[in-house]
Amino acid sequence: MAIASNDYARLGHATRTFLDRQHGHYINGAWIMPESTLAVIDPSSARPVSAIGAGGAAQIDMAVQAAHAAFASPAWKALSALERERLILRLADLIEQNASLLAELESVDNGMPLGFAGINVGGATGVLRYMAGWASKIVGDTVEVKMPFPGSQFFAYTSREAVGVVGAIVPWNVPLMMAIWKLAPALTAGCTVVLKPAEDASLTALALADLIGQAGFPPGVVNIVTGLGREAGEALVCHPLVSKISFTGSTATGKHINRLATDSLKKVTLELGGKSPTIVFDDADLDQAIVGAANAIFTNSGQICVAGARLYVQRGVFEQVVEGVARQADRLVLGAGLDPSSQLGPLINARQQAHVQGYIQRASAAGASLVTRRTLPEADGYFVAPSVLANVRQSDALVQEEIFGPVLAVLPFDDLDEVAALANDTPYGLAASVWSNNLSRVHQLLPRLKCGKVSVNTEGFPHPALPEGGTKQSGFGRDLGRESLDGYLDTKTVLVRVS
Ligand code: NAD
């Protein structure tokens, strides 16, 4: 049976009204209508459902000027930390009150199942609420300073100050969540922001703009310009009044942005791609490990930066685990995001679908064997069957490169030394997960894994208090956790001669 595309009769009135709206850029607290537009495509049907503005250098300049003025304005600068906290908490409440609108928009725009979209909306409010509390706890140090001048006394301290205008550029895979991971710490620190959402999924950012206005943030504190990366995104990275670029996206774009930002020595945070390993030892609870390994790669159709795209299984239990993960994959229900029975949505666009299918075809042609048995039903949308591939080599593109789709490469290993080397043997260093009931083994392995996050006997869910980010070509800097604030703060040292 063919996979049906989204049934729009399921949408709430607010969502239908929002899709029909003419969308502009949110600049200085007002909507600026665009000169040209980009189609919003529903990935379940490949059909246009709305349109967003195609912003460029002119709109980015307006937005940055507004953010620059807002940064110095008493309406924002003179707010106390507690008042900033209250605004952020109000935004979280408004997101909660509009959760079904935001989840429906995310599902239509990105393709993700509505249930997963709802989890992400809840996650976004959690991040805002966690971060808001830090506003009143941003403090410096007092430092004892003695100098060899007779009778002299000094008083010295450091203070933490907001860096200024932040350019936030985010991808399409979990659009609202990614925007909030940038906005929450930036606003907590007292920065102002120009957000450039991904051209493939900008609707929830635009809905967020309404809520930011309703929450009472002064005009210009948050500005949102939609458009293409090489136009709006690049103009933001190169704008001289932007102090910091906080980017989440592919490694290739991250490197390009980092080179552009070097010219003006902007602060840069890069949350980039990954090829994260799931490692299953023979002493693990295999039932749990099988479900965990399957969820690690197939959630959001593999379009998750920390997706467990490589599965290493100790040789004695290799067949059992791989067969188990493949059966999990075969059972997943593919469908349009708004269909309540759907567990796996389409990929974001035709390019990504072709990109993912290309990896499966090239690997199969080179001798890899597909352990999953499902054949993909007919569909108008950008669906790809979840696929588990065995008989692959560590050096294969399938094992080395980020695919960002529901594709799992599986390899056996014999011992801890071998799996530590295999796990680290890609250009990336984002995340890893380890399944074992042998504490000694786990703790011998953990320090040897070169990555930003490791989960043990669990999937690596994000939590507002736990930093997320990578090493190697997965980038630098952290989102979430107290540490994320550091990227939005400068340190000022003050030395006072008292006598
Ligand atoms: P992408 O790099 O193509 O685009 C990301 C954003 O950058 C978009 O808003 C895009 O418009 C913009 N952009 C593109 N070219 C630009 C340029 N020249 N100058 C300025 N901005 C530009 O990535 P994508 O395909 O949207 O997202 C998928 C990637 O994101 C994957 O590699 C994934 O691993 C990564 N990702 C990483 C994390 C993390 O936390 N490490 C989280 C989610 C996604």
JSON list of C-alpha atoms in Angstrom, two decimals, residues 16 91 270 318 443 490:
[
{"chain": "A", "resi": 16, "resn": "ARG", "atom": "CA", "xyz": [-4.17, 26.34, 8.95]},
{"chain": "A", "resi": 91, "resn": "LEU", "atom": "CA", "xyz": [8.21, 32.90, 26.56]},
{"chain": "A", "resi": 270, "resn": "LEU", "atom": "CA", "xyz": [30.21, 25.32, 15.86]},
{"chain": "A", "resi": 318, "resn": "PHE", "atom": "CA", "xyz": [26.97, -10.04, 16.66]},
{"chain": "A", "resi": 443, "resn": "HIS", "atom": "CA", "xyz": [35.28, 2.85, 32.73]},
{"chain": "A", "resi": 490, "resn": "ASP", "atom": "CA", "xyz": [33.17, 38.11, 27.70]}
]
